Amino acid sequence: MTTDHGGRPDVERVVVLGTGLIGTSIALALRSHGVDVALSDPDPASLRMAADLDAGRPLEEGTPAVPADVAVVAAPPEAVPEVLKEAQDRALAQVYTDAASVKSSVVAGAERLGCDLATFVPGHPMGGREKSGPGAARSDLFLGRSWALCPTGKADAGAVTAVSQVARLCGADPLVLEPSAHDRAVALVSHAPHMAASAMAARLLEGDASALALAGQGVRDVTRVAGGDPGMWTAILSHNAAPVAGVLREMARDLTGTARSLEQAQGPDTDLAPVRDVLERGRTGQGRLPGKHGAARRPSWAVLPVVVSDEPGVLGRLFAAAGEAGVNIEDVRIEHTPGLPMGTVSLSVLPEAEDTLVRALSAAGWSVHPGR
């Protein structure tokens, strides 16, 4: 590990232990910045695929002649302490971190095994997909996302700085939290939402073909993450059980009150104050979510629907046209039209840029529908 002119460590060599979605995505992001990455995984097929994707080279057996700058343990929470201890015993790196989605149990396990906590900075990149494995990995998976760092009181400041640089090389924004605070936070913004999505998706088993044919983007948005691996999520939830249970209990209270109010409704003129209260608080809470790069989100984006054909390259041409017009796309939503070779791409832009984009796209022949 060298030092740049600002006195910060310059991460040049990284070992990634675990070549699933997260580990391979980290490796791909680091490789895109010229970092030398060595890979390891107990599954030879997963390791081979990650290497074929140019995420790095297989890690050699034994103790390396020169330790890497950082080793990233990309393993399930229950496996992290043991993998960390073995890596430290082999002196694979100067600094160690992990990518598990819970932190308190990982720290407790590391302490129990006698891991060196001075060189270990527990971490959690806040990025993922409903797909798994190295084949689903993306070098931009963490771009603009938060990356939680949860150092214990024993962590060396230089170790925290080195892991922060790994996060930044992956395009993420490091955020330092206490392990317990991290677990409460992800219970609220990740783990409980996954269970809520799964509970809603489970209701779809009761729907017949005609009901499912009516499914639009709303139910797809609500249930998207329910496509995740049940085994993996059961393990994650078991390591963060109490905080998740607390969020789900409060959610259940709102839903029970809503159901009771609807059951007692005597027609469309019934006072549904409890239902409206949940809807109002929901809208306010949703508005608190930060926008890209952690900035406060503006609720007043202008949304411009564009009808496009379902063909290769169409999105690239649309975004290029917006770029040529000098308009930045703040957000995008894609809706496919069932049974037809077309769909709608809704572009969110600053209100003051809407007219410019409408004129530019219309002049270029795009089917633009402002004011919807």
mmCIF file of C-alpha atoms in Angstrom:
data_model
loop_
_atom_site.group_PDB
_atom_site.id
_atom_site.type_symbol
_atom_site.label_atom_id
_atom_site.label_comp_id
_atom_site.label_asym_id
_atom_site.label_seq_id
_atom_site.Cartn_x
_atom_site.Cartn_y
_atom_site.Cartn_z
ATOM 1 C CA MET A 1 0.000 0.000 0.000
ATOM 2 C CA THR A 2 1.541 3.262 -1.126
ATOM 3 C CA THR A 3 0.559 6.770 -0.087
ATOM 4 C CA ASP A 4 -0.724 9.498 -2.390
ATOM 5 C CA HIS A 5 0.343 13.139 -2.176
ATOM 6 C CA GLY A 6 -2.486 13.908 0.237
ATOM 7 C CA GLY A 7 -1.205 11.341 2.752
ATOM 8 C CA ARG A 8 -4.000 8.833 2.082
ATOM 9 C CA PRO A 9 -3.219 5.157 1.471
ATOM 10 C CA ASP A 10 -3.416 4.185 -2.185
ATOM 11 C CA VAL A 11 -5.063 0.765 -2.483
ATOM 12 C CA GLU A 12 -3.361 -1.164 -5.290
ATOM 13 C CA ARG A 13 -3.810 -4.835 -4.384
ATOM 14 C CA VAL A 14 -7.000 -6.428 -3.025
ATOM 15 C CA VAL A 15 -8.046 -9.977 -2.203
ATOM 16 C CA VAL A 16 -11.760 -10.767 -2.552
ATOM 17 C CA LEU A 17 -12.840 -13.857 -0.619
ATOM 18 C CA GLY A 18 -16.157 -14.902 -2.111
ATOM 19 C CA THR A 19 -17.172 -14.621 -5.760
ATOM 20 C CA GLY A 20 -20.934 -14.309 -5.543
ATOM 21 C CA LEU A 21 -22.873 -11.273 -6.719
ATOM 22 C CA ILE A 22 -21.375 -8.861 -4.179
ATOM 23 C CA GLY A 23 -17.786 -10.101 -4.172
ATOM 24 C CA THR A 24 -17.555 -10.265 -7.961
ATOM 25 C CA SER A 25 -19.157 -6.832 -8.334
ATOM 26 C CA ILE A 26 -16.594 -5.372 -5.916
ATOM 27 C CA ALA A 27 -13.805 -7.080 -7.838
ATOM 28 C CA LEU A 28 -15.081 -5.809 -11.201
ATOM 29 C CA ALA A 29 -15.351 -2.253 -9.877
ATOM 30 C CA LEU A 30 -11.802 -2.375 -8.489
ATOM 31 C CA ARG A 31 -10.441 -3.890 -11.687
ATOM 32 C CA SER A 32 -11.966 -1.006 -13.667
ATOM 33 C CA HIS A 33 -9.633 1.283 -11.700
ATOM 34 C CA GLY A 34 -6.565 -0.844 -12.360
ATOM 35 C CA VAL A 35 -6.474 -2.521 -8.945
ATOM 36 C CA ASP A 36 -4.791 -5.941 -8.884
ATOM 37 C CA VAL A 37 -7.447 -8.351 -7.574
ATOM 38 C CA ALA A 38 -6.984 -11.933 -6.375
ATOM 39 C CA LEU A 39 -10.094 -14.094 -5.953
ATOM 40 C CA SER A 40 -11.012 -17.051 -3.756
ATOM 41 C CA ASP A 41 -14.182 -19.080 -3.324
ATOM 42 C CA PRO A 42 -14.928 -22.576 -1.985
ATOM 43 C CA ASP A 43 -17.034 -23.169 -5.123
ATOM 44 C CA PRO A 44 -14.622 -23.802 -8.048
ATOM 45 C CA ALA A 45 -17.322 -23.080 -10.634
ATOM 46 C CA SER A 46 -18.117 -19.679 -9.102
ATOM 47 C CA LEU A 47 -14.422 -18.822 -8.914
ATOM 48 C CA ARG A 48 -13.839 -19.858 -12.515
ATOM 49 C CA MET A 49 -16.741 -17.748 -13.781
ATOM 50 C CA ALA A 50 -15.571 -14.675 -11.842
ATOM 51 C CA ALA A 51 -12.081 -15.091 -13.280
ATOM 52 C CA ASP A 52 -13.513 -15.543 -16.796
ATOM 53 C CA LEU A 53 -15.395 -12.273 -16.295
ATOM 54 C CA ASP A 54 -11.984 -10.641 -15.699
ATOM 55 C CA ALA A 55 -12.867 -9.856 -12.082
ATOM 56 C CA GLY A 56 -9.397 -11.006 -11.024
ATOM 57 C CA ARG A 57 -7.055 -13.980 -10.878
ATOM 58 C CA PRO A 58 -7.386 -16.994 -8.558
ATOM 59 C CA LEU A 59 -5.624 -16.544 -5.215
ATOM 60 C CA GLU A 60 -2.593 -18.755 -4.769
ATOM 61 C CA GLU A 61 -2.453 -21.175 -1.856
ATOM 62 C CA GLY A 62 -0.357 -20.513 1.237
ATOM 63 C CA THR A 63 0.943 -17.274 2.706
ATOM 64 C CA PRO A 64 1.670 -14.584 0.103
ATOM 65 C CA ALA A 65 5.172 -13.154 -0.107
ATOM 66 C CA VAL A 66 3.686 -9.658 0.135
ATOM 67 C CA PRO A 67 0.287 -9.106 1.804
ATOM 68 C CA ALA A 68 -2.403 -7.343 -0.209
ATOM 69 C CA ASP A 69 -3.486 -3.879 0.856
ATOM 70 C CA VAL A 70 -7.048 -4.967 1.701
ATOM 71 C CA ALA A 71 -8.907 -8.283 1.873
ATOM 72 C CA VAL A 72 -12.688 -8.215 1.425
ATOM 73 C CA VAL A 73 -14.654 -11.112 2.928
ATOM 74 C CA ALA A 74 -17.759 -11.398 0.734
ATOM 75 C CA ALA A 75 -19.438 -14.280 2.542
ATOM 76 C CA PRO A 76 -22.737 -14.874 4.403
ATOM 77 C CA PRO A 77 -22.849 -13.389 7.934
ATOM 78 C CA GLU A 78 -22.434 -16.750 9.656
ATOM 79 C CA ALA A 79 -19.289 -17.531 7.629
ATOM 80 C CA VAL A 80 -17.515 -14.169 7.896
ATOM 81 C CA PRO A 81 -15.756 -14.642 11.283
ATOM 82 C CA GLU A 82 -14.208 -17.980 10.318
ATOM 83 C CA VAL A 83 -13.124 -16.776 6.865
ATOM 84 C CA LEU A 84 -11.684 -13.633 8.438
ATOM 85 C CA LYS A 85 -9.720 -15.614 11.033
ATOM 86 C CA GLU A 86 -8.262 -17.894 8.377
ATOM 87 C CA ALA A 87 -7.325 -14.913 6.186
ATOM 88 C CA GLN A 88 -5.612 -13.147 9.071
ATOM 89 C CA ASP A 89 -3.768 -16.328 10.055
ATOM 90 C CA ARG A 90 -2.472 -16.538 6.477
ATOM 91 C CA ALA A 91 -1.532 -12.823 6.551
ATOM 92 C CA LEU A 92 -3.343 -12.268 3.277
ATOM 93 C CA ALA A 93 -3.602 -8.507 3.725
ATOM 94 C CA GLN A 94 -2.720 -5.529 5.861
ATOM 95 C CA VAL A 95 -6.372 -4.534 6.335
ATOM 96 C CA TYR A 96 -9.582 -6.603 6.331
ATOM 97 C CA THR A 97 -13.248 -5.833 5.795
ATOM 98 C CA ASP A 98 -16.431 -7.732 4.969
ATOM 99 C CA ALA A 99 -19.602 -7.135 2.984
ATOM 100 C CA ALA A 100 -22.234 -8.922 5.077
ATOM 101 C CA SER A 101 -25.572 -7.177 5.558
ATOM 102 C CA VAL A 102 -25.526 -7.477 9.365
ATOM 103 C CA LYS A 103 -22.755 -6.291 11.616
ATOM 104 C CA SER A 104 -23.337 -6.953 15.329
ATOM 105 C CA SER A 105 -23.271 -10.746 15.000
ATOM 106 C CA VAL A 106 -20.235 -10.569 12.697
ATOM 107 C CA VAL A 107 -18.294 -8.463 15.210
ATOM 108 C CA ALA A 108 -19.318 -10.750 18.072
ATOM 109 C CA GLY A 109 -18.216 -13.804 16.104
ATOM 110 C CA ALA A 110 -14.888 -12.199 15.188
ATOM 111 C CA GLU A 111 -14.237 -11.363 18.834
ATOM 112 C CA ARG A 112 -15.138 -14.890 19.889
ATOM 113 C CA LEU A 113 -12.616 -16.395 17.448
ATOM 114 C CA GLY A 114 -9.876 -13.999 18.500
ATOM 115 C CA CYS A 115 -9.650 -12.090 15.211
ATOM 116 C CA ASP A 116 -7.449 -8.987 15.096
ATOM 117 C CA LEU A 117 -10.004 -6.178 15.356
ATOM 118 C CA ALA A 118 -7.351 -3.472 14.888
ATOM 119 C CA THR A 119 -7.058 -4.406 11.209
ATOM 120 C CA PHE A 120 -10.712 -5.351 10.686
ATOM 121 C CA VAL A 121 -13.285 -2.772 9.578
ATOM 122 C CA PRO A 122 -16.738 -4.375 9.228
ATOM 123 C CA GLY A 123 -18.503 -3.067 6.130
ATOM 124 C CA HIS A 124 -21.705 -3.324 4.135
ATOM 125 C CA PRO A 125 -22.065 -1.977 0.584
ATOM 126 C CA MET A 126 -25.703 -0.980 0.099
ATOM 127 C CA GLY A 127 -26.221 -2.473 -3.309
ATOM 128 C CA GLY A 128 -27.699 -5.695 -4.575
ATOM 129 C CA ARG A 129 -29.962 -7.401 -7.043
ATOM 130 C CA GLU A 130 -32.691 -10.029 -6.838
ATOM 131 C CA LYS A 131 -30.352 -12.221 -8.904
ATOM 132 C CA SER A 132 -27.329 -13.982 -7.411
ATOM 133 C CA GLY A 133 -23.998 -15.439 -8.416
ATOM 134 C CA PRO A 134 -21.033 -14.004 -10.331
ATOM 135 C CA GLY A 135 -22.996 -14.003 -13.580
ATOM 136 C CA ALA A 136 -25.260 -11.275 -12.156
ATOM 137 C CA ALA A 137 -22.341 -9.098 -11.031
ATOM 138 C CA ARG A 138 -21.958 -5.531 -12.301
ATOM 139 C CA SER A 139 -19.049 -3.142 -11.964
ATOM 140 C CA ASP A 140 -21.485 -0.262 -11.302
ATOM 141 C CA LEU A 141 -23.568 -2.064 -8.673
ATOM 142 C CA PHE A 142 -22.482 0.322 -5.899
ATOM 143 C CA LEU A 143 -22.303 3.513 -7.936
ATOM 144 C CA GLY A 144 -23.836 6.353 -5.923
ATOM 145 C CA ARG A 145 -24.810 3.991 -3.084
ATOM 146 C CA SER A 146 -23.895 4.244 0.579
ATOM 147 C CA TRP A 147 -21.249 1.857 1.951
ATOM 148 C CA ALA A 148 -21.567 1.392 5.703
ATOM 149 C CA LEU A 149 -18.330 1.147 7.695
ATOM 150 C CA CYS A 150 -18.731 -0.103 11.255
ATOM 151 C CA PRO A 151 -15.301 -0.078 12.930
ATOM 152 C CA THR A 152 -15.056 -1.246 16.520
ATOM 153 C CA GLY A 153 -13.265 0.815 19.130
ATOM 154 C CA LYS A 154 -10.129 -1.235 18.424
ATOM 155 C CA ALA A 155 -9.928 -0.391 14.712
ATOM 156 C CA ASP A 156 -6.839 1.420 13.458
ATOM 157 C CA ALA A 157 -7.560 4.758 11.767
ATOM 158 C CA GLY A 158 -5.427 3.787 8.790
ATOM 159 C CA ALA A 159 -7.509 0.644 8.320
ATOM 160 C CA VAL A 160 -10.708 2.691 8.224
ATOM 161 C CA THR A 161 -9.146 5.015 5.640
ATOM 162 C CA ALA A 162 -8.052 2.109 3.441
ATOM 163 C CA VAL A 163 -11.497 0.484 3.462
ATOM 164 C CA SER A 164 -13.059 3.878 2.742
ATOM 165 C CA GLN A 165 -10.922 4.072 -0.375
ATOM 166 C CA VAL A 166 -12.103 0.635 -1.495
ATOM 167 C CA ALA A 167 -15.685 1.900 -1.172
ATOM 168 C CA ARG A 168 -14.905 5.038 -3.164
ATOM 169 C CA LEU A 169 -13.145 3.056 -5.889
ATOM 170 C CA CYS A 170 -16.404 1.121 -6.227
ATOM 171 C CA GLY A 171 -18.262 4.416 -6.681
ATOM 172 C CA ALA A 172 -19.888 4.343 -3.245
ATOM 173 C CA ASP A 173 -20.091 6.894 -0.432
ATOM 174 C CA PRO A 174 -18.619 5.610 2.876
ATOM 175 C CA LEU A 175 -20.801 6.164 5.948
ATOM 176 C CA VAL A 176 -19.440 5.343 9.421
ATOM 177 C CA LEU A 177 -21.934 3.782 11.861
ATOM 178 C CA GLU A 178 -21.881 1.788 15.066
ATOM 179 C CA PRO A 179 -22.607 -1.899 14.343
ATOM 180 C CA SER A 180 -25.863 -1.849 16.326
ATOM 181 C CA ALA A 181 -26.980 1.386 14.651
ATOM 182 C CA HIS A 182 -26.265 -0.184 11.261
ATOM 183 C CA ASP A 183 -28.405 -3.217 12.071
ATOM 184 C CA ARG A 184 -31.326 -1.062 13.177
ATOM 185 C CA ALA A 185 -30.989 1.022 10.012
ATOM 186 C CA VAL A 186 -30.935 -1.912 7.573
ATOM 187 C CA ALA A 187 -33.867 -3.489 9.400
ATOM 188 C CA LEU A 188 -35.845 -0.380 8.469
ATOM 189 C CA VAL A 189 -34.620 0.257 4.918
ATOM 190 C CA SER A 190 -33.743 -3.234 3.654
ATOM 191 C CA HIS A 191 -34.670 -6.284 5.707
ATOM 192 C CA ALA A 192 -38.248 -5.436 6.735
ATOM 193 C CA PRO A 193 -39.071 -4.096 3.238
ATOM 194 C CA HIS A 194 -37.930 -7.431 1.803
ATOM 195 C CA MET A 195 -40.315 -9.313 4.085
ATOM 196 C CA ALA A 196 -43.128 -6.892 3.222
ATOM 197 C CA ALA A 197 -42.486 -7.437 -0.495
ATOM 198 C CA SER A 198 -42.470 -11.202 0.016
ATOM 199 C CA ALA A 199 -45.724 -11.099 1.975
ATOM 200 C CA MET A 200 -47.384 -9.145 -0.822
ATOM 201 C CA ALA A 201 -45.916 -11.413 -3.515
ATOM 202 C CA ALA A 202 -47.185 -14.464 -1.612
ATOM 203 C CA ARG A 203 -50.722 -13.134 -2.054
ATOM 204 C CA LEU A 204 -50.231 -13.443 -5.827
ATOM 205 C CA LEU A 205 -50.372 -17.228 -5.428
ATOM 206 C CA GLU A 206 -54.085 -16.768 -4.817
ATOM 207 C CA GLY A 207 -54.655 -14.847 -8.042
ATOM 208 C CA ASP A 208 -55.957 -16.517 -11.182
ATOM 209 C CA ALA A 209 -54.612 -15.879 -14.677
ATOM 210 C CA SER A 210 -57.017 -13.009 -15.358
ATOM 211 C CA ALA A 211 -55.993 -11.229 -12.172
ATOM 212 C CA LEU A 212 -52.300 -11.574 -12.926
ATOM 213 C CA ALA A 213 -52.887 -10.329 -16.481
ATOM 214 C CA LEU A 214 -53.954 -7.012 -14.944
ATOM 215 C CA ALA A 215 -50.667 -6.627 -13.050
ATOM 216 C CA GLY A 216 -49.040 -3.269 -13.782
ATOM 217 C CA GLN A 217 -45.881 -1.521 -12.739
ATOM 218 C CA GLY A 218 -47.127 -0.802 -9.231
ATOM 219 C CA VAL A 219 -47.289 -4.417 -8.073
ATOM 220 C CA ARG A 220 -44.042 -5.169 -9.925
ATOM 221 C CA ASP A 221 -42.296 -2.345 -8.038
ATOM 222 C CA VAL A 222 -43.685 -3.478 -4.683
ATOM 223 C CA THR A 223 -42.729 -7.145 -5.161
ATOM 224 C CA ARG A 224 -39.482 -6.872 -7.167
ATOM 225 C CA VAL A 225 -37.098 -7.825 -4.349
ATOM 226 C CA ALA A 226 -39.238 -10.834 -3.425
ATOM 227 C CA GLY A 227 -37.384 -12.663 -6.190
ATOM 228 C CA GLY A 228 -34.342 -13.000 -3.923
ATOM 229 C CA ASP A 229 -32.969 -16.315 -2.638
ATOM 230 C CA PRO A 230 -35.155 -17.466 0.319
ATOM 231 C CA GLY A 231 -32.292 -19.396 1.924
ATOM 232 C CA MET A 232 -29.960 -16.417 1.874
ATOM 233 C CA TRP A 233 -32.638 -14.080 3.220
ATOM 234 C CA THR A 234 -33.619 -16.464 5.995
ATOM 235 C CA ALA A 235 -29.999 -16.419 7.171
ATOM 236 C CA ILE A 236 -29.802 -12.619 6.962
ATOM 237 C CA LEU A 237 -33.031 -12.149 8.912
ATOM 238 C CA SER A 238 -31.947 -14.618 11.586
ATOM 239 C CA HIS A 239 -28.877 -12.459 12.264
ATOM 240 C CA ASN A 240 -30.961 -9.292 12.624
ATOM 241 C CA ALA A 241 -34.111 -10.789 14.093
ATOM 242 C CA ALA A 242 -35.051 -8.326 16.850
ATOM 243 C CA PRO A 243 -34.693 -5.062 14.852
ATOM 244 C CA VAL A 244 -36.592 -6.539 11.895
ATOM 245 C CA ALA A 245 -39.330 -7.899 14.156
ATOM 246 C CA GLY A 246 -39.783 -4.425 15.646
ATOM 247 C CA VAL A 247 -40.307 -2.805 12.242
ATOM 248 C CA LEU A 248 -42.657 -5.562 11.080
ATOM 249 C CA ARG A 249 -44.688 -5.288 14.288
ATOM 250 C CA GLU A 250 -45.263 -1.560 13.707
ATOM 251 C CA MET A 251 -46.115 -2.223 10.072
ATOM 252 C CA ALA A 252 -48.556 -4.949 11.109
ATOM 253 C CA ARG A 253 -50.229 -2.488 13.472
ATOM 254 C CA ASP A 254 -50.825 -0.063 10.607
ATOM 255 C CA LEU A 255 -52.096 -2.799 8.302
ATOM 256 C CA THR A 256 -54.370 -4.285 10.970
ATOM 257 C CA GLY A 257 -55.867 -0.878 11.656
ATOM 258 C CA THR A 258 -56.357 -0.302 7.934
ATOM 259 C CA ALA A 259 -58.047 -3.690 7.478
ATOM 260 C CA ARG A 260 -60.344 -3.081 10.459
ATOM 261 C CA SER A 261 -61.361 0.322 9.122
ATOM 262 C CA LEU A 262 -62.084 -1.087 5.656
ATOM 263 C CA GLU A 263 -64.058 -4.011 7.085
ATOM 264 C CA GLN A 264 -66.289 -1.568 8.994
ATOM 265 C CA ALA A 265 -66.787 0.709 5.970
ATOM 266 C CA GLN A 266 -70.456 1.251 5.047
ATOM 267 C CA GLY A 267 -69.916 2.529 1.510
ATOM 268 C CA PRO A 268 -67.831 5.153 -0.300
ATOM 269 C CA ASP A 269 -68.973 7.943 2.043
ATOM 270 C CA THR A 270 -67.530 6.210 5.136
ATOM 271 C CA ASP A 271 -64.986 8.194 7.129
ATOM 272 C CA LEU A 272 -61.739 6.280 6.534
ATOM 273 C CA ALA A 273 -59.534 8.489 8.699
ATOM 274 C CA PRO A 274 -57.246 5.594 9.826
ATOM 275 C CA VAL A 275 -56.675 4.599 6.200
ATOM 276 C CA ARG A 276 -55.952 8.151 5.147
ATOM 277 C CA ASP A 277 -53.577 8.562 8.085
ATOM 278 C CA VAL A 278 -51.443 5.620 6.895
ATOM 279 C CA LEU A 279 -51.506 6.918 3.319
ATOM 280 C CA GLU A 280 -50.469 10.409 4.417
ATOM 281 C CA ARG A 281 -47.670 9.164 6.651
ATOM 282 C CA GLY A 282 -46.573 6.831 3.881
ATOM 283 C CA ARG A 283 -46.320 9.636 1.362
ATOM 284 C CA THR A 284 -44.385 11.779 3.830
ATOM 285 C CA GLY A 285 -42.021 8.926 4.686
ATOM 286 C CA GLN A 286 -41.420 8.067 1.040
ATOM 287 C CA GLY A 287 -40.541 11.698 0.393
ATOM 288 C CA ARG A 288 -37.775 11.499 3.007
ATOM 289 C CA LEU A 289 -35.758 9.019 0.966
ATOM 290 C CA PRO A 290 -32.668 10.745 -0.420
ATOM 291 C CA GLY A 291 -32.145 11.149 -4.129
ATOM 292 C CA LYS A 292 -29.034 10.249 -6.074
ATOM 293 C CA HIS A 293 -25.666 10.786 -4.408
ATOM 294 C CA GLY A 294 -27.448 11.181 -1.059
ATOM 295 C CA ALA A 295 -28.889 14.602 -1.895
ATOM 296 C CA ALA A 296 -32.290 15.601 -0.616
ATOM 297 C CA ARG A 297 -34.804 14.382 -3.147
ATOM 298 C CA ARG A 298 -37.028 16.834 -4.936
ATOM 299 C CA PRO A 299 -40.675 15.723 -5.124
ATOM 300 C CA SER A 300 -41.255 18.092 -8.044
ATOM 301 C CA TRP A 301 -39.341 16.386 -10.853
ATOM 302 C CA ALA A 302 -41.054 16.829 -14.188
ATOM 303 C CA VAL A 303 -41.878 13.361 -15.556
ATOM 304 C CA LEU A 304 -41.833 13.054 -19.334
ATOM 305 C CA PRO A 305 -43.225 9.813 -20.867
ATOM 306 C CA VAL A 306 -41.678 8.686 -24.158
ATOM 307 C CA VAL A 307 -43.106 5.759 -26.131
ATOM 308 C CA VAL A 308 -40.292 3.587 -27.509
ATOM 309 C CA SER A 309 -40.023 0.401 -29.520
ATOM 310 C CA ASP A 310 -38.687 -2.724 -27.823
ATOM 311 C CA GLU A 311 -35.439 -3.114 -29.749
ATOM 312 C CA PRO A 312 -31.696 -3.190 -28.973
ATOM 313 C CA GLY A 313 -30.052 0.178 -28.436
ATOM 314 C CA VAL A 314 -33.215 2.244 -28.144
ATOM 315 C CA LEU A 315 -32.515 3.370 -24.576
ATOM 316 C CA GLY A 316 -28.952 4.339 -25.461
ATOM 317 C CA ARG A 317 -30.215 6.493 -28.337
ATOM 318 C CA LEU A 318 -32.848 8.109 -26.108
ATOM 319 C CA PHE A 319 -30.339 8.989 -23.393
ATOM 320 C CA ALA A 320 -27.891 10.247 -26.023
ATOM 321 C CA ALA A 321 -30.588 12.525 -27.429
ATOM 322 C CA ALA A 322 -31.233 13.928 -23.941
ATOM 323 C CA GLY A 323 -27.507 14.457 -23.494
ATOM 324 C CA GLU A 324 -27.220 16.291 -26.796
ATOM 325 C CA ALA A 325 -30.017 18.573 -25.604
ATOM 326 C CA GLY A 326 -27.964 19.335 -22.486
ATOM 327 C CA VAL A 327 -30.585 17.852 -20.155
ATOM 328 C CA ASN A 328 -29.607 15.601 -17.235
ATOM 329 C CA ILE A 329 -31.887 12.627 -16.531
ATOM 330 C CA GLU A 330 -32.535 12.528 -12.775
ATOM 331 C CA ASP A 331 -34.450 9.244 -12.745
ATOM 332 C CA VAL A 332 -35.965 6.795 -15.205
ATOM 333 C CA ARG A 333 -38.798 4.264 -15.135
ATOM 334 C CA ILE A 334 -39.505 1.686 -17.838
ATOM 335 C CA GLU A 335 -42.938 0.132 -18.415
ATOM 336 C CA HIS A 336 -43.496 -2.559 -21.032
ATOM 337 C CA THR A 337 -46.773 -2.806 -22.921
ATOM 338 C CA PRO A 338 -48.051 -6.423 -22.624
ATOM 339 C CA GLY A 339 -48.460 -8.088 -26.005
ATOM 340 C CA LEU A 340 -46.954 -5.203 -27.952
ATOM 341 C CA PRO A 341 -43.368 -4.555 -29.131
ATOM 342 C CA MET A 342 -43.170 -1.214 -27.359
ATOM 343 C CA GLY A 343 -43.125 0.406 -23.969
ATOM 344 C CA THR A 344 -42.990 3.710 -22.121
ATOM 345 C CA VAL A 345 -39.836 5.261 -20.714
ATOM 346 C CA SER A 346 -40.653 7.952 -18.142
ATOM 347 C CA LEU A 347 -37.793 10.435 -17.811
ATOM 348 C CA SER A 348 -37.597 12.558 -14.642
ATOM 349 C CA VAL A 349 -35.893 15.925 -15.163
ATOM 350 C CA LEU A 350 -35.712 19.322 -13.505
ATOM 351 C CA PRO A 351 -38.962 21.214 -14.220
ATOM 352 C CA GLU A 352 -37.069 24.029 -15.892
ATOM 353 C CA ALA A 353 -35.517 21.544 -18.333
ATOM 354 C CA GLU A 354 -38.777 19.890 -19.403
ATOM 355 C CA ASP A 355 -39.608 22.201 -22.342
ATOM 356 C CA THR A 356 -36.059 21.957 -23.680
ATOM 357 C CA LEU A 357 -36.178 18.173 -23.611
ATOM 358 C CA VAL A 358 -39.672 18.025 -25.166
ATOM 359 C CA ARG A 359 -38.569 20.205 -28.077
ATOM 360 C CA ALA A 360 -35.319 18.306 -28.625
ATOM 361 C CA LEU A 361 -36.844 14.825 -28.497
ATOM 362 C CA SER A 362 -39.831 15.810 -30.646
ATOM 363 C CA ALA A 363 -37.530 17.336 -33.261
ATOM 364 C CA ALA A 364 -35.524 14.096 -33.291
ATOM 365 C CA GLY A 365 -38.664 12.047 -34.004
ATOM 366 C CA TRP A 366 -39.322 10.574 -30.562
ATOM 367 C CA SER A 367 -42.945 9.985 -29.465
ATOM 368 C CA VAL A 368 -43.083 12.396 -26.518
ATOM 369 C CA HIS A 369 -46.180 12.851 -24.327
ATOM 370 C CA PRO A 370 -45.734 15.806 -21.934
ATOM 371 C CA GLY A 371 -48.289 16.686 -19.298
ATOM 372 C CA ARG A 372 -49.249 13.118 -18.382
#
